[in-house]
N, CA and C of each residue as an Amber inpcrd file, in Angstrom:
protein
   357
 -13.6390000  14.1920000 -41.6180000 -14.2740000  12.0560000 -40.4690000
 -12.6990000  12.3020000 -39.5350000 -13.1060000  11.8240000 -38.4040000
 -11.8200000  11.0760000 -37.9870000 -11.2420000   9.8660000 -37.4650000
 -10.3020000  10.1450000 -37.9310000  -8.6720000   8.6220000 -38.0690000
  -9.2650000   8.2040000 -36.4400000  -9.2140000   7.1920000 -36.4010000
  -8.9540000   6.0540000 -35.3750000  -7.8170000   5.9970000 -34.0000000
  -6.7100000   7.3080000 -34.6670000  -5.9580000   7.7550000 -33.3050000
  -7.0500000   9.0900000 -32.8880000  -8.0030000   9.6500000 -33.6620000
  -8.1230000  10.3130000 -32.5730000  -9.1740000   9.8620000 -31.8750000
  -9.5100000   8.9300000 -32.6020000 -10.7140000   8.3990000 -31.7810000
 -10.4480000   7.5360000 -30.3910000  -9.4750000   6.7740000 -30.4090000
  -8.9420000   6.0040000 -29.1290000  -8.1820000   7.2940000 -28.5150000
  -7.8820000   8.1680000 -28.9670000  -6.7810000   9.4970000 -27.9590000
  -8.7260000   9.7610000 -27.2110000  -9.6060000  10.1620000 -27.8220000
 -10.7860000  10.5950000 -27.2650000 -11.2270000  10.0770000 -26.1810000
 -11.4110000   8.5190000 -26.8340000 -11.9530000   7.4620000 -25.7500000
 -10.8420000   7.1340000 -24.8080000 -10.2770000   7.1160000 -24.7940000
  -8.8020000   6.4650000 -23.7320000  -9.0680000   8.1850000 -22.9670000
  -8.8040000   8.9380000 -23.3850000  -9.1130000  10.0610000 -22.5470000
 -10.2290000  10.9680000 -21.5210000 -11.0790000  10.0270000 -22.1560000
 -12.7960000  10.1150000 -21.7330000 -12.5170000   9.4650000 -19.9960000
 -12.0520000   7.7510000 -20.0090000 -11.7330000   6.3300000 -19.3400000
 -10.7830000   7.2840000 -18.8270000  -9.7840000   8.1420000 -19.1500000
  -9.1220000   8.5240000 -17.5120000  -9.8060000   9.2120000 -16.5150000
 -10.3610000  10.0760000 -17.6460000 -11.2620000  11.8450000 -16.6720000
 -12.6290000  10.5130000 -15.8440000 -12.2670000  10.0470000 -16.2530000
 -14.3170000   9.5570000 -15.2960000 -13.1940000   8.7520000 -14.2630000
 -12.5230000   7.7430000 -14.4860000 -11.2820000   6.5500000 -13.3490000
 -11.3060000   8.2560000 -12.6550000 -10.5940000   9.1300000 -12.8400000
  -9.8480000   9.5710000 -12.0200000 -11.1890000  11.0280000 -11.4360000
 -11.7400000  11.0370000 -11.7340000 -13.2910000  11.7090000 -11.1460000
 -14.1240000  10.5220000 -10.2160000 -13.5500000   9.7690000 -10.1250000
 -14.8630000   8.8410000  -9.4380000 -13.7010000   9.1680000  -8.3120000
 -14.1760000   8.6880000  -7.2360000 -14.2480000   8.2060000  -5.4480000
 -14.5100000   7.4330000  -5.0460000 -14.0670000   6.6230000  -4.7000000
 -15.3190000   5.4330000  -3.3740000 -16.1650000   5.7190000  -2.8870000
 -17.1600000   5.4610000  -3.4040000 -18.7900000   5.9360000  -2.9580000
 -18.6880000   4.9560000  -1.5340000 -19.5230000   5.6400000  -0.0380000
 -19.3050000   4.9310000   0.5900000 -20.9890000   4.6480000   0.4860000
 -21.5260000   4.1450000  -0.1330000 -22.5390000   3.6550000   0.1350000
 -23.6790000   2.7030000   1.0160000 -22.7350000   2.2350000   2.0810000
 -23.4160000   1.4220000   2.7620000 -25.2220000   2.2510000   3.2480000
 -26.2720000   1.3570000   3.4680000 -27.3700000   1.8740000   3.7890000
 -27.6760000   2.0570000   2.3770000 -27.0100000   2.6690000   1.2180000
 -28.0180000   3.6490000   0.3100000 -28.4410000   2.4670000  -0.7320000
 -28.7660000   1.3860000  -1.0900000 -28.7990000   0.5500000  -1.9090000
 -30.1760000   0.8080000  -1.7580000 -30.2720000   0.0100000  -0.2740000
 -31.2010000  -0.5650000   0.3780000 -32.5050000   1.1380000   0.5660000
 -31.6600000   1.3530000   0.2110000 -32.6890000   2.8970000   1.2850000
 -33.6510000   2.7680000  -0.4610000 -32.5890000   3.6040000  -0.8740000
 -32.9170000   4.2030000  -2.8370000 -33.7840000   2.6150000  -3.3810000
 -34.2730000   1.8790000  -2.8420000 -34.9310000   0.8500000  -3.8800000
 -36.4220000   1.1130000  -2.4280000 -36.0510000   1.1350000  -1.3670000
 -37.5390000   1.6580000  -0.5960000 -38.1310000   2.9090000  -1.4380000
 -36.9320000   3.4900000  -1.3380000 -37.3080000   5.0330000  -1.6000000
 -38.6540000   5.0100000  -3.3370000 -37.6930000   4.3730000  -3.8890000
 -38.0380000   4.1060000  -5.4720000 -39.9590000   3.9310000  -5.3320000
 -39.3980000   2.7750000  -4.3590000 -40.7110000   1.7920000  -4.5940000
 -41.9860000   2.8160000  -4.4850000 -41.5130000   3.6070000  -2.4590000
 -42.8520000   4.4470000  -2.1930000 -43.2920000   5.4940000  -2.7160000
 -42.0390000   6.4590000  -3.6160000 -42.0160000   7.2130000  -4.3550000
 -42.4980000   7.1890000  -5.4670000 -43.1130000   5.7820000  -6.2010000
 -43.9070000   5.6440000  -7.2920000 -45.1810000   4.8810000  -6.5120000
 -45.1050000   5.0840000  -6.1270000 -46.9170000   4.5760000  -5.4230000
 -47.5410000   5.8760000  -5.1780000 -46.9310000   6.5470000  -4.3700000
 -47.2660000   8.6550000  -4.0560000 -47.1220000   9.2610000  -5.5700000
 -47.1420000   8.7640000  -6.5250000 -47.6770000   9.6620000  -7.6350000
 -47.1970000   9.4490000  -8.3490000 -45.8630000   8.4110000  -9.7540000
 -44.6930000   8.6370000 -10.2950000 -43.5600000   9.3220000  -9.8100000
 -43.0310000   9.4450000  -9.0950000 -41.9630000  10.2180000  -8.0550000
 -40.5790000   9.1130000  -7.6180000 -40.6590000   8.4250000  -8.4870000
 -39.6290000   7.1580000  -8.5360000 -38.3870000   7.3890000  -7.8460000
 -37.5850000   8.9710000  -8.9020000 -36.4690000   8.6670000  -9.1710000
 -36.9620000   9.7870000  -7.7270000 -37.2800000  10.8160000  -7.3080000
 -36.6940000  11.5620000  -6.0270000 -37.0060000  10.5020000  -4.6190000
 -37.9540000   9.2510000  -5.1040000 -38.7570000   9.1210000  -3.5160000
 -36.7130000   8.5930000  -3.5650000 -36.1440000   7.5310000  -4.6510000
 -34.9930000   6.2130000  -4.5150000 -33.9890000   7.2110000  -4.2040000
 -33.8660000   9.6150000  -4.6330000 -32.9100000   9.7640000  -4.0190000
 -33.2560000   9.8870000  -2.5610000 -34.2090000  10.6610000  -2.2880000
 -33.9780000   9.9340000  -0.6030000 -33.8910000   9.1550000  -0.0260000
 -34.9690000   8.0550000  -0.6110000 -33.9720000   6.8960000   0.6110000
 -33.1080000   6.7200000   0.6000000 -31.9680000   7.0180000  -0.4730000
 -30.2040000   6.2820000  -0.3360000 -29.7250000   7.1690000   0.4660000
 -30.0560000   9.0210000   0.8060000 -29.7290000   9.4260000   2.2990000
 -30.5050000   9.0700000   2.5100000 -31.6780000   8.5910000   3.2820000
 -31.4670000   8.7160000   4.5820000 -31.3320000   6.5700000   4.9160000
 -31.5000000   6.0710000   3.5620000 -30.3650000   4.7030000   3.9460000
 -28.7030000   4.7030000   4.8350000 -28.9990000   5.7610000   4.2670000
 -27.1060000   5.9680000   4.3310000 -27.0380000   6.2040000   6.0880000
 -27.6220000   7.8220000   6.1700000 -28.2810000   7.6130000   7.9960000
 -27.6110000   7.1340000   8.4480000 -28.9390000   5.8510000   7.7820000
 -29.4500000   5.3680000   8.8240000 -28.5110000   4.2600000   8.6940000
 -27.9480000   3.6800000   8.5990000 -26.4060000   2.7250000   8.0160000
 -25.5140000   3.8160000   8.9700000 -25.1220000   4.7740000   8.6650000
 -24.4130000   5.7360000   9.7010000 -24.1010000   5.3400000  11.2070000
 -25.0700000   5.7620000  11.6920000 -25.6410000   5.6060000  12.4010000
 -26.3460000   4.5370000  13.6030000 -26.7760000   3.0730000  12.5460000
 -26.2800000   1.9040000  13.1230000 -24.8050000   1.6040000  13.2510000
 -23.3760000   2.5360000  12.4210000 -21.7550000   1.3460000  12.9050000
 -21.6530000   2.0910000  13.7550000 -21.6180000   2.9860000  14.1940000
 -21.9370000   4.3280000  15.4060000 -21.9360000   3.4870000  16.3690000
 -22.8850000   3.4020000  16.2660000 -23.7980000   2.5930000  18.1100000
 -22.9680000   0.9720000  17.5830000 -23.3750000   0.2570000  17.1760000
 -21.7410000  -0.9160000  16.8480000 -20.6140000  -0.6320000  17.4350000
 -20.0850000   0.1450000  16.9360000 -18.3690000   1.0740000  16.7420000
 -19.0200000   0.7520000  18.5410000 -19.4770000   1.1160000  19.5100000
 -19.1670000   2.1750000  20.4710000 -19.6370000   1.4050000  21.1620000
 -20.9200000   0.4740000  21.3960000 -20.2540000  -0.6580000  22.1160000
 -19.7640000  -1.7710000  22.2240000 -19.1870000  -1.5810000  21.2600000
 -17.9410000  -2.7450000  21.0860000 -16.8770000  -1.6730000  21.8440000
 -16.9210000  -0.3580000  21.7840000 -16.1070000   0.1720000  22.7850000
 -15.9800000  -0.3920000  24.2570000 -16.9150000  -0.0850000  24.4600000
 -16.7750000   0.0450000  26.0040000 -17.0710000  -1.0000000  26.1340000
 -17.5520000  -2.6090000  25.4110000 -17.8680000  -4.0370000  26.2230000
 -15.6090000  -4.1620000  26.1450000 -14.7380000  -3.3510000  24.4630000
 -12.9810000  -3.9210000  25.2800000 -13.1320000  -2.3340000  26.7890000
 -13.8020000  -1.4830000  26.7470000 -13.1470000  -0.5220000  27.7550000
 -12.8430000  -1.6290000  29.1290000 -14.3030000  -1.8880000  29.7020000
 -14.3820000  -2.7840000  30.4900000 -13.7430000  -3.8010000  30.6020000
 -13.9520000  -3.9190000  29.9350000 -12.8650000  -6.0500000  30.3570000
 -10.5310000  -5.3570000  30.0890000 -10.9500000  -4.9660000  29.5390000
  -9.1280000  -4.1090000  29.7360000  -8.5040000  -3.6050000  31.1560000
  -7.1560000  -4.2890000  31.3620000  -6.6410000  -4.0390000  32.7050000
  -6.8130000  -2.1360000  33.1730000  -7.0650000  -2.0950000  34.1480000
  -6.8100000  -1.1630000  34.4870000  -5.7560000  -0.2430000  34.6070000
  -4.9600000   0.6980000  33.5530000  -4.9760000   1.9930000  33.4630000
  -3.6080000   1.2260000  32.0920000  -4.8850000   0.3160000  31.7900000
  -3.6280000   0.0440000  30.2290000  -3.7910000   0.7250000  28.6760000
  -2.8710000   0.7910000  28.1650000  -2.9580000   1.6610000  27.0660000
  -4.2390000   1.2310000  25.7460000  -4.3880000  -0.1260000  26.0590000
  -6.2970000  -0.6270000  25.4830000  -7.6670000   0.4440000  26.0120000
  -7.3460000   0.0880000  27.1170000  -8.5150000   1.1410000  28.1930000
  -8.3880000   2.9530000  27.6840000  -7.3370000   3.3520000  27.9890000
  -6.5700000   4.7880000  27.2560000  -7.2830000   4.5130000  26.2040000
  -6.6960000   3.8120000  24.5480000  -7.3950000   3.6530000  23.3180000
  -9.1500000   4.1720000  23.1410000  -9.9150000   3.2310000  24.0950000
 -10.0640000   2.7370000  24.3320000 -12.0380000   3.9480000  24.3610000
 -11.2590000   4.4470000  25.7210000 -11.9210000   5.7960000  26.1270000
 -12.0240000   6.4350000  25.1990000 -10.5090000   7.3220000  24.5070000
 -10.2660000   7.6800000  23.3960000 -11.5160000   7.7340000  22.0810000
 -12.2970000   6.5360000  21.8160000 -12.8480000   6.7280000  21.3400000
 -14.1990000   6.3970000  21.2640000 -14.5350000   5.8480000  22.3210000
 -15.7470000   6.4080000  22.9760000 -15.9770000   7.6360000  23.2340000
 -14.5780000   8.7440000  23.3350000 -15.2650000  10.1620000  23.8590000
 -15.5150000  10.5690000  22.6590000 -14.7780000  10.4160000  21.4070000
 -14.6690000  10.1490000  19.8920000 -16.8690000   9.9170000  19.2900000
 -17.2410000   9.7370000  19.6860000 -18.1820000   9.2440000  19.7400000
 -19.3180000   9.7850000  20.5630000 -18.9660000  10.0630000  21.5110000
 -20.0700000  10.9140000  22.1400000 -19.8550000  12.1580000  21.5760000
 -18.5470000  12.7510000  21.3660000 -18.5470000  14.4620000  20.1400000
 -19.2760000  14.4100000  18.9300000 -19.4200000  13.0720000  18.8440000
 -20.8940000  12.8160000  17.4400000 -22.0880000  12.6400000  18.1150000
 -22.2400000  12.7020000  18.8510000 -23.8470000  12.3310000  19.3370000
 -24.4770000  11.1120000  19.2280000 -24.1240000  10.2170000  19.6470000
 -23.3230000   9.0970000  19.4880000 -24.3960000   8.1750000  20.8980000
 -25.6970000   8.2650000  21.0990000 -26.5610000   8.3840000  22.4690000
 -25.8960000   8.0910000  23.4680000 -25.4650000   6.5030000  22.7540000
 -24.8450000   4.7530000  23.8680000 -23.6610000   5.5920000  24.2310000
 -22.4450000   6.1050000  23.2510000 -21.9160000   5.8510000  23.8470000
 -22.0240000   8.0680000  25.3870000 -22.5550000   9.3190000  24.8220000
 -22.9930000   9.8350000  25.3570000 -23.8430000   9.8660000  26.6380000
 -24.2770000   8.5770000  26.3210000 -25.0220000   7.8450000  28.6330000
 -23.6730000   6.9230000  28.7150000 -22.5820000   6.6990000  28.6870000
 -21.8300000   5.9030000  29.1260000 -20.9950000   7.3660000  29.9140000
 -20.9770000   7.7580000  28.4760000 -19.6260000   9.5680000  29.7270000
 -20.3030000   9.4800000  30.3960000 -21.6940000  10.2550000  30.4510000
 -22.6520000  11.0730000  31.4120000 -21.9520000   9.5200000  33.2300000
 -23.1400000   8.7660000  32.8350000 -23.1700000   7.7280000  33.9870000
 -21.5530000   7.1650000  35.1500000 -20.4210000   7.5770000  33.7740000
 -19.2730000   7.2350000  34.3110000 -18.6500000   8.4350000  34.6900000
 -19.1450000   9.6120000  34.6650000 -18.2870000  11.1130000  34.8560000
 -17.3200000  11.3560000  33.8340000 -17.3780000  11.0600000  33.3020000
 -15.8960000  10.7930000  32.7280000 -16.7890000  11.9950000  31.3440000
 -15.8040000  13.6240000  31.2440000 -15.6300000  14.6750000  30.4710000
 -15.6260000  14.1660000  28.9270000 -16.3950000  14.8900000  27.8800000
 -16.2060000  14.2340000  26.6430000 -14.7250000  15.6890000  26.3830000
 -13.2240000  14.8620000  25.4840000 -12.6300000  16.5460000  25.5450000
 -12.3140000  16.8510000  24.4770000
C-alpha cells in the first residue's frame, strides 16, 4: 500500500509535468469551428468527434486569415496617413510587405498597385 507521502509526491509531480507540457493554445476560431463541425459530423452519420476536429482546424485557419486581412487594412490606412518619409511609414510598409509574403490578398494587391516589391 502506498503512503500518503508517495501519493502526494505522485500527484504533485503529475500536475507539474502537465503544467510544463501545456503550451498556450492559439484557439482563435477553434471553438466555434469545432461546435459547427461536431453538429455537421453528427448529422452526417455519427462522426461528431471527426467533425469537431476538422471544424477546429478550419475555424482556426479562417480566423487567422481574417486577422491578417484586418491587420493589412490597418497598416495600409496608417501608411497612407503617415507623413512622407517618416519612420512610421517605413514600419507600415514593412508590415504590409510581410503580409504580402504570407499571401494576404489585400496586401498583395496594394503592393502591386503601388509598384512596391516585397523584400
